[in-house]
Coordinates of C-alpha atoms in Angstrom, one line a residue:
Chain A
M1 CA 0.0 0.0 0.0
A2 CA 2.8 2.4 0.9
S3 CA 4.6 1.7 -2.3
Y4 CA 1.4 2.5 -4.3
F5 CA 1.2 5.8 -2.5
R6 CA 4.9 6.5 -3.2
S7 CA 4.6 5.8 -6.9
A8 CA 1.5 7.9 -7.2
A9 CA 3.3 10.7 -5.4
L10 CA 6.2 10.4 -7.9
V11 CA 3.9 10.6 -10.9
L12 CA 2.3 13.7 -9.4
Q13 CA 5.7 15.3 -8.8
V14 CA 7.0 14.6 -12.3
A15 CA 3.8 15.8 -13.9
C16 CA 3.9 19.0 -12.0
T17 CA 7.5 19.6 -12.7
V18 CA 6.9 19.1 -16.5
Q19 CA 3.9 21.6 -16.1
L20 CA 6.2 24.1 -14.4
V21 CA 8.7 23.9 -17.2
N22 CA 5.9 24.3 -19.7
Q23 CA 4.5 27.3 -17.9
Y24 CA 7.7 29.3 -17.4
G25 CA 10.1 27.9 -19.9
F26 CA 9.5 25.9 -23.0
E27 CA 6.4 24.3 -24.5
V28 CA 6.0 21.9 -27.4
T29 CA 2.8 22.4 -29.4
W30 CA 1.0 21.5 -32.6
C31 CA 0.2 24.3 -35.1
F32 CA -1.9 23.9 -38.2
G33 CA -3.6 26.1 -40.8
P34 CA -2.7 27.9 -44.0
S35 CA -1.8 31.4 -42.7
M36 CA 1.9 30.8 -42.1
L37 CA 2.3 28.9 -45.3
P38 CA 5.9 29.4 -46.5
T39 CA 7.2 29.0 -43.0
L40 CA 5.0 26.4 -41.5
N41 CA 3.0 23.6 -43.2
M42 CA -0.8 23.7 -43.7
T43 CA -1.3 20.2 -42.5
G44 CA 0.5 20.8 -39.2
D45 CA 3.9 21.2 -37.6
I46 CA 5.2 20.4 -34.1
V47 CA 6.9 23.5 -32.9
I48 CA 8.6 24.5 -29.7
F49 CA 8.1 27.9 -28.1
E50 CA 9.7 29.7 -25.2
R51 CA 8.3 32.2 -22.7
L52 CA 11.6 33.6 -21.6
T53 CA 11.9 36.4 -24.1
Q54 CA 8.5 37.9 -23.0
R55 CA 9.5 37.7 -19.4
F56 CA 13.1 38.9 -19.4
S57 CA 13.6 40.7 -22.7
K58 CA 11.5 42.1 -25.5
L59 CA 10.0 40.6 -28.6
Q60 CA 11.5 42.0 -31.8
T61 CA 9.9 42.7 -35.2
G62 CA 10.0 39.5 -37.2
D63 CA 9.7 37.1 -34.3
L64 CA 7.3 34.2 -34.7
V65 CA 4.9 34.1 -31.7
V66 CA 2.1 32.1 -30.3
A67 CA -0.8 34.1 -28.9
T68 CA -4.3 33.7 -27.6
S69 CA -6.8 34.9 -30.2
P70 CA -8.3 38.3 -29.1
E71 CA -11.6 37.2 -30.8
D72 CA -11.9 33.8 -29.1
P73 CA -10.1 33.0 -25.8
S74 CA -10.2 29.3 -26.4
K75 CA -8.1 29.5 -29.6
Y76 CA -4.4 30.1 -30.0
V77 CA -2.8 31.6 -33.1
C78 CA 0.7 31.5 -34.5
K79 CA 1.7 34.7 -36.2
R80 CA 4.7 37.0 -37.0
V81 CA 5.3 40.2 -35.1
I82 CA 5.2 43.0 -37.7
G83 CA 5.1 46.1 -35.5
L84 CA 5.9 46.9 -31.9
A85 CA 4.2 49.5 -29.7
G86 CA 4.7 53.0 -31.2
D87 CA 5.5 51.7 -34.7
K88 CA 3.5 53.0 -37.6
V89 CA 2.3 50.0 -39.7
C90 CA 0.4 49.6 -42.9
I91 CA -2.9 47.9 -42.1
D92 CA -3.2 46.0 -45.3
P93 CA -0.4 46.1 -47.8
V94 CA -2.5 44.1 -50.2
S95 CA -5.4 46.5 -50.5
M96 CA -5.7 49.3 -53.0
H97 CA -6.0 52.2 -50.5
R98 CA -3.3 51.8 -47.9
Q99 CA -4.1 52.9 -44.4
Y100 CA -1.6 53.3 -41.6
I101 CA -2.1 52.8 -37.9
T102 CA 0.2 53.5 -34.9
V103 CA 0.4 50.5 -32.6
P104 CA -0.8 51.5 -29.1
P105 CA 1.3 51.0 -26.0
G106 CA 1.6 47.4 -24.8
H107 CA 0.4 46.0 -28.1
Y108 CA 1.8 44.2 -31.1
W109 CA 0.8 44.1 -34.7
L110 CA 0.7 40.4 -35.8
T111 CA 0.1 39.0 -39.2
G112 CA 0.5 35.7 -40.9
D113 CA 3.1 35.1 -43.5
N114 CA 0.4 34.1 -46.0
L115 CA -1.4 37.5 -46.2
S116 CA -4.0 36.3 -48.6
N117 CA -5.2 33.6 -46.3
S118 CA -4.8 34.7 -42.7
L119 CA -7.0 36.0 -40.0
D120 CA -4.8 38.4 -38.0
S121 CA -4.3 42.0 -36.8
R122 CA -5.8 43.2 -40.1
Q123 CA -9.1 41.8 -38.8
Y124 CA -8.9 42.1 -35.1
G125 CA -6.5 45.0 -34.6
P126 CA -3.4 45.2 -32.5
V127 CA -2.9 42.3 -30.0
S128 CA -2.1 43.1 -26.4
G129 CA 1.2 41.8 -25.1
G130 CA -0.5 39.9 -22.3
L131 CA -2.1 37.6 -24.9
I132 CA 1.2 36.5 -26.3
L133 CA 2.3 33.2 -24.9
G134 CA 5.8 32.9 -26.3
R135 CA 8.2 33.0 -29.2
V136 CA 8.5 30.1 -31.5
F137 CA 12.1 29.2 -32.1
A138 CA 12.3 25.7 -33.6
R139 CA 10.3 23.2 -35.5
L140 CA 10.6 19.6 -34.3
W141 CA 8.6 17.9 -37.0
P142 CA 8.7 17.6 -40.0
N143 CA 12.3 18.3 -40.9
P144 CA 13.6 19.8 -37.6
K145 CA 14.9 23.3 -38.0
W146 CA 15.6 26.5 -36.1
L147 CA 13.0 29.2 -36.9
D148 CA 14.8 32.5 -36.3
N149 CA 13.7 36.0 -36.8
G150 CA 12.9 36.3 -40.5
L151 CA 13.5 40.1 -40.8
E152 CA 15.7 41.2 -43.7
E153 CA 16.8 44.7 -44.2
I154 CA 16.0 46.0 -47.7
V155 CA 18.5 48.5 -49.0
E156 CA 17.2 50.9 -51.6
F157 CA 19.4 52.6 -54.0
G158 CA 18.7 56.0 -55.6
Chain B
M1 CA 27.6 16.0 11.0
P2 CA 24.2 14.5 11.7
F3 CA 22.4 17.9 11.6
F4 CA 23.4 18.7 8.0
Q5 CA 22.7 15.2 6.9
G6 CA 19.3 15.4 8.4
F7 CA 18.7 18.7 6.8
R8 CA 19.7 17.4 3.4
R9 CA 17.4 14.5 3.7
Y10 CA 14.6 16.9 4.7
L11 CA 15.4 19.1 1.7
W12 CA 15.3 16.2 -0.7
A13 CA 12.0 15.0 0.7
T14 CA 10.3 18.4 0.4
L15 CA 11.8 19.8 -2.8
P16 CA 9.9 17.5 -5.2
W17 CA 6.7 18.8 -3.7
V18 CA 7.4 22.4 -4.6
P19 CA 6.2 22.1 -8.2
V20 CA 3.1 20.5 -6.9
G21 CA 2.4 23.5 -4.7
I22 CA 3.1 25.9 -7.6
F23 CA 0.8 23.8 -9.8
F24 CA -1.9 24.3 -7.2
T25 CA -1.5 28.0 -7.0
E26 CA -1.2 28.4 -10.8
H27 CA -4.2 26.3 -11.7
G28 CA -6.3 26.2 -8.6
Y29 CA -6.5 28.7 -5.8
S30 CA -4.1 31.4 -4.8
L31 CA -4.0 34.3 -2.4
A32 CA -3.2 37.9 -3.1
T33 CA -3.5 41.3 -1.6
V34 CA -5.5 44.0 -3.3
N35 CA -4.0 47.4 -3.7
G36 CA -5.8 50.6 -4.5
R37 CA -9.3 51.9 -4.1
S38 CA -10.9 51.2 -7.5
M39 CA -13.1 48.4 -6.1
Q40 CA -14.5 50.3 -3.1
P41 CA -16.7 49.5 -1.3
S42 CA -16.5 45.8 -2.2
L43 CA -12.7 45.6 -1.6
N44 CA -10.5 47.9 0.5
P45 CA -13.3 50.0 2.0
D46 CA -12.5 52.9 4.2
S47 CA -13.2 50.9 7.3
N48 CA -10.0 49.0 6.5
Q49 CA -7.9 52.0 7.4
L50 CA -4.4 51.0 6.3
R51 CA -5.0 47.3 6.0
K52 CA -5.2 45.7 2.5
D53 CA -7.7 43.0 1.7
V54 CA -6.4 39.5 1.2
V55 CA -8.5 37.7 -1.4
V56 CA -8.8 34.1 -2.6
F57 CA -8.4 33.8 -6.3
N58 CA -9.6 31.0 -8.5
R59 CA -7.7 30.3 -11.7
W60 CA -9.6 27.1 -12.6
K61 CA -12.8 28.9 -13.3
I62 CA -11.3 31.4 -15.7
A63 CA -9.2 28.7 -17.5
N64 CA -12.5 26.8 -18.2
F65 CA -14.3 30.0 -19.2
Q66 CA -16.7 30.0 -16.3
Y67 CA -17.2 33.7 -15.7
N68 CA -20.3 35.8 -15.7
I69 CA -21.5 39.3 -15.5
G70 CA -20.9 40.6 -12.0
D71 CA -17.8 38.5 -11.3
V72 CA -14.8 40.2 -9.9
V73 CA -11.8 39.1 -11.9
S74 CA -8.1 39.9 -12.3
Y75 CA -6.5 40.5 -15.7
R76 CA -3.5 41.9 -17.3
R77 CA -4.0 45.4 -18.4
P78 CA -4.2 45.5 -22.3
D79 CA -2.0 48.6 -22.5
E80 CA 0.4 47.5 -19.8
P81 CA 0.7 43.7 -19.8
N82 CA 3.0 43.6 -16.8
K83 CA 0.3 45.1 -14.5
I84 CA -2.4 42.8 -13.1
V85 CA -5.5 44.6 -12.0
I86 CA -8.8 43.6 -10.4
K87 CA -12.2 44.8 -11.7
R88 CA -15.8 43.7 -12.1
I89 CA -17.1 42.3 -15.4
V90 CA -20.0 44.6 -16.4
A91 CA -20.8 43.3 -19.9
L92 CA -19.8 40.4 -22.1
E93 CA -19.6 40.1 -25.9
G94 CA -22.7 41.4 -27.7
D95 CA -23.9 43.6 -24.9
V96 CA -24.3 47.3 -25.7
V97 CA -22.7 49.6 -23.0
R98 CA -23.3 53.3 -22.5
T99 CA -19.7 54.4 -21.7
R100 CA -18.4 56.9 -19.2
K101 CA -16.3 59.9 -19.7
P102 CA -12.8 59.3 -21.0
Y103 CA -14.0 56.8 -23.6
P104 CA -14.3 58.4 -27.0
D105 CA -17.6 56.8 -28.2
R106 CA -21.0 57.3 -26.5
Q107 CA -21.9 53.7 -26.6
I108 CA -20.2 50.5 -27.8
R109 CA -21.2 46.9 -28.6
V110 CA -18.6 44.7 -26.9
P111 CA -16.9 42.7 -29.7
A112 CA -16.5 39.0 -29.9
G113 CA -14.1 37.5 -27.3
H114 CA -14.0 40.6 -25.2
C115 CA -15.6 41.9 -22.0
W116 CA -16.3 45.3 -20.5
V117 CA -14.8 45.7 -17.0
E118 CA -15.3 48.5 -14.5
G119 CA -14.2 49.3 -11.0
D120 CA -17.0 49.6 -8.4
E121 CA -15.7 53.1 -7.4
M122 CA -16.2 55.0 -10.7
F123 CA -14.2 58.0 -9.7
H124 CA -10.9 56.2 -8.8
S125 CA -10.9 53.5 -11.4
T126 CA -8.9 53.1 -14.6
D127 CA -10.9 50.5 -16.5
S128 CA -12.5 49.8 -19.8
N129 CA -13.7 53.4 -20.0
H130 CA -10.0 54.3 -20.5
Y131 CA -8.7 51.4 -22.6
G132 CA -11.8 49.8 -24.1
P133 CA -13.0 46.3 -24.1
V134 CA -10.6 43.7 -22.6
P135 CA -9.9 40.4 -24.5
L136 CA -11.1 37.5 -22.4
G137 CA -7.8 35.9 -23.0
L138 CA -6.2 38.4 -20.6
L139 CA -8.4 37.3 -17.7
Q140 CA -6.2 35.7 -15.1
R141 CA -8.2 34.7 -12.0
K142 CA -11.6 35.1 -10.4
A143 CA -11.7 36.7 -7.0
E144 CA -14.0 34.7 -4.8
Y145 CA -13.5 35.3 -1.0
I146 CA -12.1 37.9 1.3
I147 CA -10.2 36.3 4.1
Y148 CA -8.6 39.4 5.7
P149 CA -9.6 41.7 7.5
F150 CA -11.4 39.1 9.6
N151 CA -14.5 41.2 10.2
R152 CA -15.3 41.1 6.5
I153 CA -14.5 37.5 5.9
G154 CA -16.7 35.8 3.3
R155 CA -17.8 36.1 -0.3
I156 CA -17.1 39.3 -2.3
P157 CA -20.2 41.4 -2.2
D158 CA -22.3 41.4 -5.3
K159 CA -23.2 44.6 -7.2
P160 CA -26.5 45.0 -9.0
R161 CA -26.4 45.2 -12.7
T162 CA -26.3 48.7 -14.1
S163 CA -28.9 50.2 -16.4
R164 CA -26.2 51.5 -18.6
V165 CA -25.9 48.1 -20.3
Q166 CA -28.3 46.5 -22.7
Y167 CA -27.7 42.8 -22.3
A168 CA -27.7 40.4 -25.3
P169 CA -30.2 37.5 -25.0
G170 CA -27.3 35.0 -24.4
H171 CA -23.5 34.9 -24.3
K172 CA -21.2 32.6 -26.2
V173 CA -19.9 29.6 -24.2
Y174 CA -16.3 28.7 -24.9
N175 CA -14.6 25.3 -24.5
R176 CA -10.9 24.6 -24.3
L177 CA -9.2 23.6 -27.6
D178 CA -5.6 22.5 -27.6
D179 CA -4.4 22.9 -31.2
I180 CA -2.9 26.1 -32.4
Q181 CA -4.4 27.6 -35.5
E182 CA -2.1 29.7 -37.6

């Protein structure tokens, strides 16, 4: 009887430790959908994200993040940070008449990589930093790969 | 050195239970003190003098989307995500709220996945009237009981619904999904 109790206690301790790492450090999760198409598959990817950048440092433009959807608290979304608080961003670069918005304090502008098939800040506006769970930094499956900041500087001549 | 050996054994016996305790506070119940006067007279009334209320918070209810109009909840401020504040839910999605002064529009329909929160003390509260509807995803915990000061021990007092809100016939019920949609 005592040994049953001891093994149950061990399972509880291990599960809670794993949960603690998930909550404050790293979490492995499954992403699917067409909105991040060139970066992530439509049929689903297993990615790993970390919560440390949010806590100890700052997210940068170009980071891939996982956030709770502002429209539905039971859904999570995976998007790319396009603008930080105070940045002036173009609401929809695809549309004919471009409009610009300044991202309010504490918020981020998130869009998918596949702008023609993505439900993102263009629809629901800037996303509060409190909704962002963490920064995606690697894909585990298929073909494991580091997913780093995709921002490239474009130098214009003339 | 029997003392240190005993201490070490004690440490190794207790340390594995620390994550279990953290799990309980993060997903079940936790205690916190409440600062400020925005929830007067429900929390921190003047009869407290300099004492701060200690409140039991329930994370489990919020994680399972079991909140309702009139509940006192804590959430991360949308414009300052590092601050956690406590207010009362006044309206949920679909309800039409007649707003108070700093808010630019006269009235607003609370959008999908959002709620309208206000402090009980309207003159000393920075709430949805300043930063608009709050995404439900920012809600952290539901405040349930006051346990200190001892003369006010018990449930957090209710507040009658205001006439400034036109309630929708029903509100959307959410369920937990685990996959992430891109």
